[in-house]
JSON list of C-alpha atoms in Angstrom, two decimals:
[
{"chain": "A", "resi": 57, "resn": "GLY", "atom": "CA", "xyz": [222.00, -17.29, 112.32]},
{"chain": "A", "resi": 58, "resn": "ASP", "atom": "CA", "xyz": [225.34, -15.89, 113.39]},
{"chain": "A", "resi": 59, "resn": "SER", "atom": "CA", "xyz": [227.08, -17.62, 116.28]},
{"chain": "A", "resi": 60, "resn": "VAL", "atom": "CA", "xyz": [230.31, -17.66, 118.27]},
{"chain": "A", "resi": 61, "resn": "THR", "atom": "CA", "xyz": [231.82, -20.72, 119.92]},
{"chain": "A", "resi": 62, "resn": "GLN", "atom": "CA", "xyz": [234.49, -20.42, 122.58]},
{"chain": "A", "resi": 63, "resn": "MET", "atom": "CA", "xyz": [236.48, -23.07, 124.34]},
{"chain": "A", "resi": 64, "resn": "GLU", "atom": "CA", "xyz": [235.13, -24.14, 127.68]},
{"chain": "A", "resi": 65, "resn": "GLY", "atom": "CA", "xyz": [236.91, -22.92, 130.75]},
{"chain": "A", "resi": 66, "resn": "PRO", "atom": "CA", "xyz": [238.27, -22.50, 133.20]},
{"chain": "A", "resi": 67, "resn": "VAL", "atom": "CA", "xyz": [241.79, -22.26, 131.89]},
{"chain": "A", "resi": 68, "resn": "THR", "atom": "CA", "xyz": [244.41, -22.38, 134.63]},
{"chain": "A", "resi": 69, "resn": "LEU", "atom": "CA", "xyz": [247.99, -21.40, 133.82]},
{"chain": "A", "resi": 70, "resn": "SER", "atom": "CA", "xyz": [251.15, -20.58, 135.67]},
{"chain": "A", "resi": 71, "resn": "GLU", "atom": "CA", "xyz": [252.57, -17.09, 135.38]},
{"chain": "A", "resi": 72, "resn": "GLU", "atom": "CA", "xyz": [254.63, -16.58, 132.18]},
{"chain": "A", "resi": 73, "resn": "ALA", "atom": "CA", "xyz": [252.92, -19.47, 130.40]},
{"chain": "A", "resi": 74, "resn": "PHE", "atom": "CA", "xyz": [251.62, -19.15, 126.82]},
{"chain": "A", "resi": 75, "resn": "LEU", "atom": "CA", "xyz": [247.90, -18.57, 126.45]},
{"chain": "A", "resi": 76, "resn": "THR", "atom": "CA", "xyz": [245.54, -19.60, 123.68]},
{"chain": "A", "resi": 77, "resn": "ILE", "atom": "CA", "xyz": [241.78, -19.24, 123.93]},
{"chain": "A", "resi": 78, "resn": "ASN", "atom": "CA", "xyz": [240.01, -20.64, 120.89]},
{"chain": "A", "resi": 79, "resn": "CYS", "atom": "CA", "xyz": [237.14, -18.87, 119.19]},
{"chain": "A", "resi": 80, "resn": "THR", "atom": "CA", "xyz": [235.33, -19.89, 116.02]},
{"chain": "A", "resi": 81, "resn": "TYR", "atom": "CA", "xyz": [232.38, -18.21, 114.41]},
{"chain": "A", "resi": 82, "resn": "THR", "atom": "CA", "xyz": [229.57, -18.70, 111.94]},
{"chain": "A", "resi": 83, "resn": "ALA", "atom": "CA", "xyz": [228.35, -15.66, 110.07]},
{"chain": "A", "resi": 84, "resn": "THR", "atom": "CA", "xyz": [226.92, -14.56, 106.76]},
{"chain": "A", "resi": 85, "resn": "GLY", "atom": "CA", "xyz": [228.88, -11.82, 105.12]},
{"chain": "A", "resi": 86, "resn": "TYR", "atom": "CA", "xyz": [231.99, -10.29, 106.62]},
{"chain": "A", "resi": 87, "resn": "PRO", "atom": "CA", "xyz": [231.68, -9.74, 110.34]},
{"chain": "A", "resi": 88, "resn": "SER", "atom": "CA", "xyz": [233.89, -7.68, 112.59]},
{"chain": "A", "resi": 89, "resn": "LEU", "atom": "CA", "xyz": [235.42, -9.69, 115.41]},
{"chain": "A", "resi": 90, "resn": "PHE", "atom": "CA", "xyz": [236.22, -8.66, 118.96]},
{"chain": "A", "resi": 91, "resn": "TRP", "atom": "CA", "xyz": [237.69, -9.89, 122.19]},
{"chain": "A", "resi": 92, "resn": "TYR", "atom": "CA", "xyz": [236.30, -8.38, 125.38]},
{"chain": "A", "resi": 93, "resn": "VAL", "atom": "CA", "xyz": [237.70, -8.93, 128.88]},
{"chain": "A", "resi": 94, "resn": "GLN", "atom": "CA", "xyz": [235.75, -8.82, 132.14]},
{"chain": "A", "resi": 95, "resn": "TYR", "atom": "CA", "xyz": [237.70, -8.43, 135.37]},
{"chain": "A", "resi": 96, "resn": "PRO", "atom": "CA", "xyz": [236.01, -9.46, 138.62]},
{"chain": "A", "resi": 97, "resn": "GLY", "atom": "CA", "xyz": [233.24, -7.09, 139.59]},
{"chain": "A", "resi": 98, "resn": "GLU", "atom": "CA", "xyz": [233.54, -4.99, 136.44]},
{"chain": "A", "resi": 99, "resn": "GLY", "atom": "CA", "xyz": [231.88, -4.59, 133.07]},
{"chain": "A", "resi": 100, "resn": "LEU", "atom": "CA", "xyz": [233.22, -5.86, 129.78]},
{"chain": "A", "resi": 101, "resn": "GLN", "atom": "CA", "xyz": [236.09, -3.93, 128.24]},
{"chain": "A", "resi": 102, "resn": "LEU", "atom": "CA", "xyz": [237.15, -4.06, 124.62]},
{"chain": "A", "resi": 103, "resn": "LEU", "atom": "CA", "xyz": [240.52, -5.80, 124.43]},
{"chain": "A", "resi": 104, "resn": "LEU", "atom": "CA", "xyz": [241.10, -5.92, 120.68]},
{"chain": "A", "resi": 105, "resn": "LYS", "atom": "CA", "xyz": [239.28, -6.07, 117.38]},
{"chain": "A", "resi": 106, "resn": "ALA", "atom": "CA", "xyz": [239.70, -6.99, 113.71]},
{"chain": "A", "resi": 107, "resn": "THR", "atom": "CA", "xyz": [237.44, -5.85, 110.92]},
{"chain": "A", "resi": 108, "resn": "LYS", "atom": "CA", "xyz": [238.56, -7.87, 107.89]},
{"chain": "A", "resi": 109, "resn": "ALA", "atom": "CA", "xyz": [240.27, -11.09, 106.95]},
{"chain": "A", "resi": 110, "resn": "ASP", "atom": "CA", "xyz": [243.94, -11.40, 107.92]},
{"chain": "A", "resi": 111, "resn": "ASP", "atom": "CA", "xyz": [243.74, -8.38, 110.21]},
{"chain": "A", "resi": 112, "resn": "LYS", "atom": "CA", "xyz": [245.59, -8.83, 113.47]},
{"chain": "A", "resi": 113, "resn": "GLY", "atom": "CA", "xyz": [244.22, -7.10, 116.53]},
{"chain": "A", "resi": 114, "resn": "SER", "atom": "CA", "xyz": [246.60, -6.52, 119.42]},
{"chain": "A", "resi": 115, "resn": "ASN", "atom": "CA", "xyz": [246.58, -4.85, 122.82]},
{"chain": "A", "resi": 116, "resn": "LYS", "atom": "CA", "xyz": [248.40, -5.30, 126.14]},
{"chain": "A", "resi": 117, "resn": "GLY", "atom": "CA", "xyz": [250.42, -8.22, 124.74]},
{"chain": "A", "resi": 118, "resn": "PHE", "atom": "CA", "xyz": [247.31, -10.05, 123.50]},
{"chain": "A", "resi": 119, "resn": "GLU", "atom": "CA", "xyz": [246.87, -10.82, 119.82]},
{"chain": "A", "resi": 120, "resn": "ALA", "atom": "CA", "xyz": [244.23, -12.38, 117.60]},
{"chain": "A", "resi": 121, "resn": "THR", "atom": "CA", "xyz": [244.17, -12.84, 113.84]},
{"chain": "A", "resi": 122, "resn": "TYR", "atom": "CA", "xyz": [240.99, -12.87, 111.75]},
{"chain": "A", "resi": 123, "resn": "ARG", "atom": "CA", "xyz": [241.17, -16.13, 109.80]},
{"chain": "A", "resi": 124, "resn": "LYS", "atom": "CA", "xyz": [238.40, -16.33, 107.24]},
{"chain": "A", "resi": 125, "resn": "GLU", "atom": "CA", "xyz": [239.44, -19.70, 105.88]},
{"chain": "A", "resi": 126, "resn": "THR", "atom": "CA", "xyz": [239.08, -21.34, 109.30]},
{"chain": "A", "resi": 127, "resn": "THR", "atom": "CA", "xyz": [236.44, -18.90, 110.61]},
{"chain": "A", "resi": 128, "resn": "SER", "atom": "CA", "xyz": [238.53, -18.40, 113.71]},
{"chain": "A", "resi": 129, "resn": "PHE", "atom": "CA", "xyz": [239.77, -15.58, 115.92]},
{"chain": "A", "resi": 130, "resn": "HIS", "atom": "CA", "xyz": [241.90, -17.23, 118.58]},
{"chain": "A", "resi": 131, "resn": "LEU", "atom": "CA", "xyz": [243.28, -15.11, 121.41]},
{"chain": "A", "resi": 132, "resn": "GLU", "atom": "CA", "xyz": [246.97, -15.52, 122.28]},
{"chain": "A", "resi": 133, "resn": "LYS", "atom": "CA", "xyz": [249.47, -14.07, 124.72]},
{"chain": "A", "resi": 134, "resn": "GLY", "atom": "CA", "xyz": [253.06, -15.10, 125.00]},
{"chain": "A", "resi": 135, "resn": "SER", "atom": "CA", "xyz": [253.50, -14.69, 128.74]},
{"chain": "A", "resi": 136, "resn": "VAL", "atom": "CA", "xyz": [250.50, -14.32, 131.04]},
{"chain": "A", "resi": 137, "resn": "GLN", "atom": "CA", "xyz": [250.52, -12.50, 134.36]},
{"chain": "A", "resi": 138, "resn": "VAL", "atom": "CA", "xyz": [248.41, -12.94, 137.46]},
{"chain": "A", "resi": 139, "resn": "SER", "atom": "CA", "xyz": [246.71, -9.67, 136.57]},
{"chain": "A", "resi": 140, "resn": "ASP", "atom": "CA", "xyz": [245.38, -11.27, 133.35]},
{"chain": "A", "resi": 141, "resn": "SER", "atom": "CA", "xyz": [243.02, -13.43, 135.40]},
{"chain": "A", "resi": 142, "resn": "ALA", "atom": "CA", "xyz": [239.57, -12.57, 134.07]},
{"chain": "A", "resi": 143, "resn": "VAL", "atom": "CA", "xyz": [236.78, -13.82, 131.81]},
{"chain": "A", "resi": 144, "resn": "TYR", "atom": "CA", "xyz": [237.38, -13.38, 128.08]},
{"chain": "A", "resi": 145, "resn": "PHE", "atom": "CA", "xyz": [234.54, -13.05, 125.58]},
{"chain": "A", "resi": 146, "resn": "CYS", "atom": "CA", "xyz": [234.77, -13.46, 121.84]},
{"chain": "A", "resi": 147, "resn": "ALA", "atom": "CA", "xyz": [232.15, -11.52, 119.90]},
{"chain": "A", "resi": 148, "resn": "LEU", "atom": "CA", "xyz": [231.11, -10.58, 116.39]},
{"chain": "A", "resi": 149, "resn": "THR", "atom": "CA", "xyz": [228.91, -8.06, 114.68]},
{"chain": "A", "resi": 150, "resn": "SER", "atom": "CA", "xyz": [227.86, -8.20, 111.06]},
{"chain": "A", "resi": 151, "resn": "GLY", "atom": "CA", "xyz": [227.64, -4.49, 110.51]},
{"chain": "A", "resi": 152, "resn": "THR", "atom": "CA", "xyz": [224.57, -3.98, 112.66]},
{"chain": "A", "resi": 153, "resn": "TYR", "atom": "CA", "xyz": [224.02, -3.00, 116.26]},
{"chain": "A", "resi": 154, "resn": "LYS", "atom": "CA", "xyz": [223.66, -6.60, 117.35]},
{"chain": "A", "resi": 155, "resn": "TYR", "atom": "CA", "xyz": [226.62, -8.27, 118.98]},
{"chain": "A", "resi": 156, "resn": "ILE", "atom": "CA", "xyz": [226.82, -12.03, 119.23]},
{"chain": "A", "resi": 157, "resn": "PHE", "atom": "CA", "xyz": [228.86, -12.95, 122.30]},
{"chain": "A", "resi": 158, "resn": "GLY", "atom": "CA", "xyz": [230.46, -16.26, 123.12]},
{"chain": "A", "resi": 159, "resn": "THR", "atom": "CA", "xyz": [229.82, -17.82, 126.50]},
{"chain": "A", "resi": 160, "resn": "GLY", "atom": "CA", "xyz": [233.09, -16.55, 127.93]},
{"chain": "A", "resi": 161, "resn": "THR", "atom": "CA", "xyz": [236.26, -18.36, 129.04]},
{"chain": "A", "resi": 162, "resn": "ARG", "atom": "CA", "xyz": [237.53, -17.88, 132.56]},
{"chain": "A", "resi": 163, "resn": "LEU", "atom": "CA", "xyz": [241.32, -17.58, 132.86]},
{"chain": "A", "resi": 164, "resn": "LYS", "atom": "CA", "xyz": [243.08, -18.09, 136.16]},
{"chain": "A", "resi": 165, "resn": "VAL", "atom": "CA", "xyz": [246.80, -17.37, 136.35]},
{"chain": "A", "resi": 166, "resn": "LEU", "atom": "CA", "xyz": [248.72, -18.71, 139.32]},
{"chain": "A", "resi": 167, "resn": "ALA", "atom": "CA", "xyz": [251.82, -17.04, 140.71]},
{"chain": "B", "resi": 132, "resn": "ASP", "atom": "CA", "xyz": [235.64, 10.67, 129.50]},
{"chain": "B", "resi": 133, "resn": "ALA", "atom": "CA", "xyz": [233.68, 9.28, 132.45]},
{"chain": "B", "resi": 134, "resn": "GLY", "atom": "CA", "xyz": [232.55, 6.18, 130.60]},
{"chain": "B", "resi": 135, "resn": "VAL", "atom": "CA", "xyz": [229.14, 4.60, 130.99]},
{"chain": "B", "resi": 136, "resn": "ILE", "atom": "CA", "xyz": [227.74, 5.25, 134.45]},
{"chain": "B", "resi": 137, "resn": "GLN", "atom": "CA", "xyz": [225.30, 2.91, 136.14]},
{"chain": "B", "resi": 138, "resn": "SER", "atom": "CA", "xyz": [223.50, 3.17, 139.45]},
{"chain": "B", "resi": 139, "resn": "PRO", "atom": "CA", "xyz": [223.08, 1.63, 141.86]},
{"chain": "B", "resi": 140, "resn": "ARG", "atom": "CA", "xyz": [226.04, -0.77, 141.77]},
{"chain": "B", "resi": 141, "resn": "HIS", "atom": "CA", "xyz": [224.28, -3.19, 144.07]},
{"chain": "B", "resi": 142, "resn": "GLU", "atom": "CA", "xyz": [220.59, -3.61, 144.79]},
{"chain": "B", "resi": 143, "resn": "VAL", "atom": "CA", "xyz": [218.98, -6.03, 147.20]},
{"chain": "B", "resi": 144, "resn": "THR", "atom": "CA", "xyz": [215.22, -6.12, 147.27]},
{"chain": "B", "resi": 145, "resn": "GLU", "atom": "CA", "xyz": [212.37, -8.36, 148.26]},
{"chain": "B", "resi": 146, "resn": "MET", "atom": "CA", "xyz": [210.21, -10.26, 145.84]},
{"chain": "B", "resi": 147, "resn": "GLY", "atom": "CA", "xyz": [207.33, -8.14, 144.60]},
{"chain": "B", "resi": 148, "resn": "GLN", "atom": "CA", "xyz": [209.10, -4.81, 144.95]},
{"chain": "B", "resi": 149, "resn": "GLU", "atom": "CA", "xyz": [209.77, -2.43, 142.09]},
{"chain": "B", "resi": 150, "resn": "VAL", "atom": "CA", "xyz": [213.37, -2.05, 140.99]},
{"chain": "B", "resi": 151, "resn": "THR", "atom": "CA", "xyz": [214.75, 0.76, 138.84]},
{"chain": "B", "resi": 152, "resn": "LEU", "atom": "CA", "xyz": [218.21, 0.62, 137.32]},
{"chain": "B", "resi": 153, "resn": "ARG", "atom": "CA", "xyz": [219.78, 3.72, 135.83]},
{"chain": "B", "resi": 154, "resn": "CYS", "atom": "CA", "xyz": [222.29, 4.37, 133.09]},
{"chain": "B", "resi": 155, "resn": "LYS", "atom": "CA", "xyz": [224.09, 7.38, 131.71]},
{"chain": "B", "resi": 156, "resn": "PRO", "atom": "CA", "xyz": [225.74, 6.61, 128.35]},
{"chain": "B", "resi": 157, "resn": "ILE", "atom": "CA", "xyz": [228.92, 8.15, 127.05]},
{"chain": "B", "resi": 158, "resn": "SER", "atom": "CA", "xyz": [228.32, 11.65, 125.76]},
{"chain": "B", "resi": 159, "resn": "GLY", "atom": "CA", "xyz": [227.91, 11.68, 121.99]},
{"chain": "B", "resi": 160, "resn": "HIS", "atom": "CA", "xyz": [226.92, 8.05, 121.71]},
{"chain": "B", "resi": 161, "resn": "ASN", "atom": "CA", "xyz": [223.59, 7.51, 119.98]},
{"chain": "B", "resi": 162, "resn": "SER", "atom": "CA", "xyz": [222.95, 3.87, 120.84]},
{"chain": "B", "resi": 163, "resn": "LEU", "atom": "CA", "xyz": [222.24, 2.27, 124.18]},
{"chain": "B", "resi": 164, "resn": "PHE", "atom": "CA", "xyz": [221.93, -1.37, 125.17]},
{"chain": "B", "resi": 165, "resn": "TRP", "atom": "CA", "xyz": [220.71, -3.16, 128.28]},
{"chain": "B", "resi": 166, "resn": "TYR", "atom": "CA", "xyz": [222.14, -6.64, 128.94]},
{"chain": "B", "resi": 167, "resn": "ARG", "atom": "CA", "xyz": [221.59, -9.20, 131.63]},
{"chain": "B", "resi": 168, "resn": "GLN", "atom": "CA", "xyz": [224.33, -11.59, 132.72]},
{"chain": "B", "resi": 169, "resn": "THR", "atom": "CA", "xyz": [223.76, -14.83, 134.62]},
{"chain": "B", "resi": 170, "resn": "MET", "atom": "CA", "xyz": [225.82, -17.96, 135.06]},
{"chain": "B", "resi": 171, "resn": "MET", "atom": "CA", "xyz": [223.15, -20.08, 133.42]},
{"chain": "B", "resi": 172, "resn": "ARG", "atom": "CA", "xyz": [222.37, -17.94, 130.37]},
{"chain": "B", "resi": 173, "resn": "GLY", "atom": "CA", "xyz": [225.49, -15.84, 129.92]},
{"chain": "B", "resi": 174, "resn": "LEU", "atom": "CA", "xyz": [225.11, -12.37, 128.43]},
{"chain": "B", "resi": 175, "resn": "GLU", "atom": "CA", "xyz": [221.65, -11.60, 127.01]},
{"chain": "B", "resi": 176, "resn": "LEU", "atom": "CA", "xyz": [220.63, -8.47, 125.14]},
{"chain": "B", "resi": 177, "resn": "LEU", "atom": "CA", "xyz": [217.41, -7.15, 126.64]},
{"chain": "B", "resi": 178, "resn": "ILE", "atom": "CA", "xyz": [216.76, -3.99, 124.63]},
{"chain": "B", "resi": 179, "resn": "TYR", "atom": "CA", "xyz": [218.45, -1.67, 122.17]},
{"chain": "B", "resi": 180, "resn": "PHE", "atom": "CA", "xyz": [217.78, 2.06, 121.73]},
{"chain": "B", "resi": 181, "resn": "ASN", "atom": "CA", "xyz": [218.94, 4.18, 118.84]},
{"chain": "B", "resi": 182, "resn": "ASN", "atom": "CA", "xyz": [218.58, 7.96, 119.08]},
{"chain": "B", "resi": 183, "resn": "ASN", "atom": "CA", "xyz": [216.44, 7.42, 122.20]},
{"chain": "B", "resi": 184, "resn": "VAL", "atom": "CA", "xyz": [213.97, 5.19, 120.34]},
{"chain": "B", "resi": 185, "resn": "PRO", "atom": "CA", "xyz": [213.55, 1.51, 121.28]},
{"chain": "B", "resi": 186, "resn": "ILE", "atom": "CA", "xyz": [214.49, -0.48, 118.19]},
{"chain": "B", "resi": 187, "resn": "ASP", "atom": "CA", "xyz": [214.67, -4.03, 119.45]},
{"chain": "B", "resi": 188, "resn": "ASP", "atom": "CA", "xyz": [213.05, -5.18, 122.69]},
{"chain": "B", "resi": 189, "resn": "SER", "atom": "CA", "xyz": [212.74, -8.81, 121.72]},
{"chain": "B", "resi": 190, "resn": "GLY", "atom": "CA", "xyz": [215.05, -9.80, 124.57]},
{"chain": "B", "resi": 191, "resn": "MET", "atom": "CA", "xyz": [212.89, -8.32, 127.31]},
{"chain": "B", "resi": 192, "resn": "PRO", "atom": "CA", "xyz": [211.82, -11.42, 129.22]},
{"chain": "B", "resi": 193, "resn": "GLU", "atom": "CA", "xyz": [208.24, -10.44, 130.03]},
{"chain": "B", "resi": 194, "resn": "ASP", "atom": "CA", "xyz": [205.91, -7.57, 130.74]},
{"chain": "B", "resi": 195, "resn": "ARG", "atom": "CA", "xyz": [207.38, -7.08, 134.18]},
{"chain": "B", "resi": 196, "resn": "PHE", "atom": "CA", "xyz": [210.39, -5.51, 132.47]},
{"chain": "B", "resi": 197, "resn": "SER", "atom": "CA", "xyz": [210.25, -2.06, 130.90]},
{"chain": "B", "resi": 198, "resn": "ALA", "atom": "CA", "xyz": [212.88, 0.37, 129.68]},
{"chain": "B", "resi": 199, "resn": "LYS", "atom": "CA", "xyz": [212.84, 4.04, 128.81]},
{"chain": "B", "resi": 200, "resn": "MET", "atom": "CA", "xyz": [215.23, 6.53, 127.35]},
{"chain": "B", "resi": 201, "resn": "PRO", "atom": "CA", "xyz": [213.72, 10.00, 127.83]},
{"chain": "B", "resi": 202, "resn": "ASN", "atom": "CA", "xyz": [216.81, 11.76, 126.49]},
{"chain": "B", "resi": 203, "resn": "ALA", "atom": "CA", "xyz": [220.25, 11.06, 125.06]},
{"chain": "B", "resi": 204, "resn": "SER", "atom": "CA", "xyz": [221.94, 11.03, 128.44]},
{"chain": "B", "resi": 205, "resn": "PHE", "atom": "CA", "xyz": [219.70, 8.85, 130.56]},
{"chain": "B", "resi": 206, "resn": "SER", "atom": "CA", "xyz": [217.97, 5.48, 130.49]},
{"chain": "B", "resi": 207, "resn": "THR", "atom": "CA", "xyz": [216.15, 3.33, 133.02]},
{"chain": "B", "resi": 208, "resn": "LEU", "atom": "CA", "xyz": [215.34, -0.35, 133.25]},
{"chain": "B", "resi": 209, "resn": "LYS", "atom": "CA", "xyz": [212.45, -1.13, 135.55]},
{"chain": "B", "resi": 210, "resn": "ILE", "atom": "CA", "xyz": [211.28, -4.45, 136.93]},
{"chain": "B", "resi": 211, "resn": "GLN", "atom": "CA", "xyz": [207.84, -4.51, 138.52]},
{"chain": "B", "resi": 212, "resn": "PRO", "atom": "CA", "xyz": [207.17, -6.74, 140.36]},
{"chain": "B", "resi": 213, "resn": "SER", "atom": "CA", "xyz": [210.58, -8.28, 140.89]},
{"chain": "B", "resi": 214, "resn": "GLU", "atom": "CA", "xyz": [211.09, -12.03, 141.32]},
{"chain": "B", "resi": 215, "resn": "PRO", "atom": "CA", "xyz": [214.04, -14.08, 142.64]},
{"chain": "B", "resi": 216, "resn": "ARG", "atom": "CA", "xyz": [214.79, -15.32, 139.11]},
{"chain": "B", "resi": 217, "resn": "ASP", "atom": "CA", "xyz": [215.55, -11.73, 138.10]},
{"chain": "B", "resi": 218, "resn": "SER", "atom": "CA", "xyz": [218.69, -11.86, 140.23]},
{"chain": "B", "resi": 219, "resn": "ALA", "atom": "CA", "xyz": [221.57, -11.12, 137.86]},
{"chain": "B", "resi": 220, "resn": "VAL", "atom": "CA", "xyz": [224.07, -8.49, 136.86]},
{"chain": "B", "resi": 221, "resn": "TYR", "atom": "CA", "xyz": [222.54, -5.90, 134.54]},
{"chain": "B", "resi": 222, "resn": "PHE", "atom": "CA", "xyz": [224.84, -4.02, 132.21]},
{"chain": "B", "resi": 223, "resn": "CYS", "atom": "CA", "xyz": [224.26, -0.90, 130.20]},
{"chain": "B", "resi": 224, "resn": "ALA", "atom": "CA", "xyz": [226.42, -0.28, 127.14]},
{"chain": "B", "resi": 225, "resn": "SER", "atom": "CA", "xyz": [226.59, 2.53, 124.63]},
{"chain": "B", "resi": 226, "resn": "SER", "atom": "CA", "xyz": [228.05, 3.00, 121.18]},
{"chain": "B", "resi": 227, "resn": "ASN", "atom": "CA", "xyz": [228.26, 5.44, 118.32]},
{"chain": "B", "resi": 228, "resn": "THR", "atom": "CA", "xyz": [226.74, 4.00, 115.17]},
{"chain": "B", "resi": 229, "resn": "GLY", "atom": "CA", "xyz": [228.56, 6.63, 113.17]},
{"chain": "B", "resi": 230, "resn": "GLN", "atom": "CA", "xyz": [231.71, 4.59, 113.69]},
{"chain": "B", "resi": 231, "resn": "VAL", "atom": "CA", "xyz": [231.80, 1.17, 112.07]},
{"chain": "B", "resi": 232, "resn": "PRO", "atom": "CA", "xyz": [232.22, -1.33, 113.58]},
{"chain": "B", "resi": 233, "resn": "TYR", "atom": "CA", "xyz": [229.97, -0.36, 116.44]},
{"chain": "B", "resi": 234, "resn": "GLU", "atom": "CA", "xyz": [232.24, -0.75, 119.44]},
{"chain": "B", "resi": 235, "resn": "GLN", "atom": "CA", "xyz": [230.21, -1.13, 122.60]},
{"chain": "B", "resi": 236, "resn": "TYR", "atom": "CA", "xyz": [231.37, 0.43, 125.85]},
{"chain": "B", "resi": 237, "resn": "PHE", "atom": "CA", "xyz": [230.03, -1.23, 128.95]},
{"chain": "B", "resi": 238, "resn": "GLY", "atom": "CA", "xyz": [229.22, 0.22, 132.32]},
{"chain": "B", "resi": 239, "resn": "PRO", "atom": "CA", "xyz": [230.31, -1.48, 135.55]},
{"chain": "B", "resi": 240, "resn": "GLY", "atom": "CA", "xyz": [226.95, -3.18, 135.99]},
{"chain": "B", "resi": 241, "resn": "THR", "atom": "CA", "xyz": [224.28, -3.37, 138.68]},
{"chain": "B", "resi": 242, "resn": "ARG", "atom": "CA", "xyz": [224.22, -6.55, 140.73]},
{"chain": "B", "resi": 243, "resn": "LEU", "atom": "CA", "xyz": [220.57, -7.23, 141.57]},
{"chain": "B", "resi": 244, "resn": "THR", "atom": "CA", "xyz": [219.57, -9.69, 144.25]},
{"chain": "B", "resi": 245, "resn": "VAL", "atom": "CA", "xyz": [215.88, -10.42, 144.76]},
{"chain": "B", "resi": 246, "resn": "THR", "atom": "CA", "xyz": [215.08, -12.36, 147.91]}
]
């Protein structure tokens, strides 16, 4: 079945450092890919999405490119801030209601 | 738009008591999801409704759990009787299946503690 694998956390970075959170997937067909972010005490919020190969999703300085050849959707940000501290979830859906979520990666940014 | 609304935000109850969690989806959305989040198991889909009809309840852990959606603007998740292992954060999410891909919008969650 479909699956999503995220890098284990926590990831601890200093402010203004470069961020990469790896995400790879297994799916039949052509899934849509998402990154969700969960701030402490809150629900998940959609951060960005990509619906076909080579699409780049971007929002709030975060980017991720849908790479079909490597079945990856890595999240990147050039300069993280303390306010980016949160848990990040990679997810996919293959055109149905069902989302497959990764286990989440906790990011901690130090001032 | 008010977003998905859940109540209560926090619930503390004793083992054996009935617990009811409530959700109001985003107006115009026709799909509703209940999830449970724990450290051990991550995010689990409990049940999915489409147009108020339960479509997939395969994630409901056992008969103690039940969910209803009497109309398009309200859903409940009930646990009776509750047990300590039910302690978790329960999220409601909604989406509009008329828009592909089906982006899910999550509520703030209900943190349930069963003592």
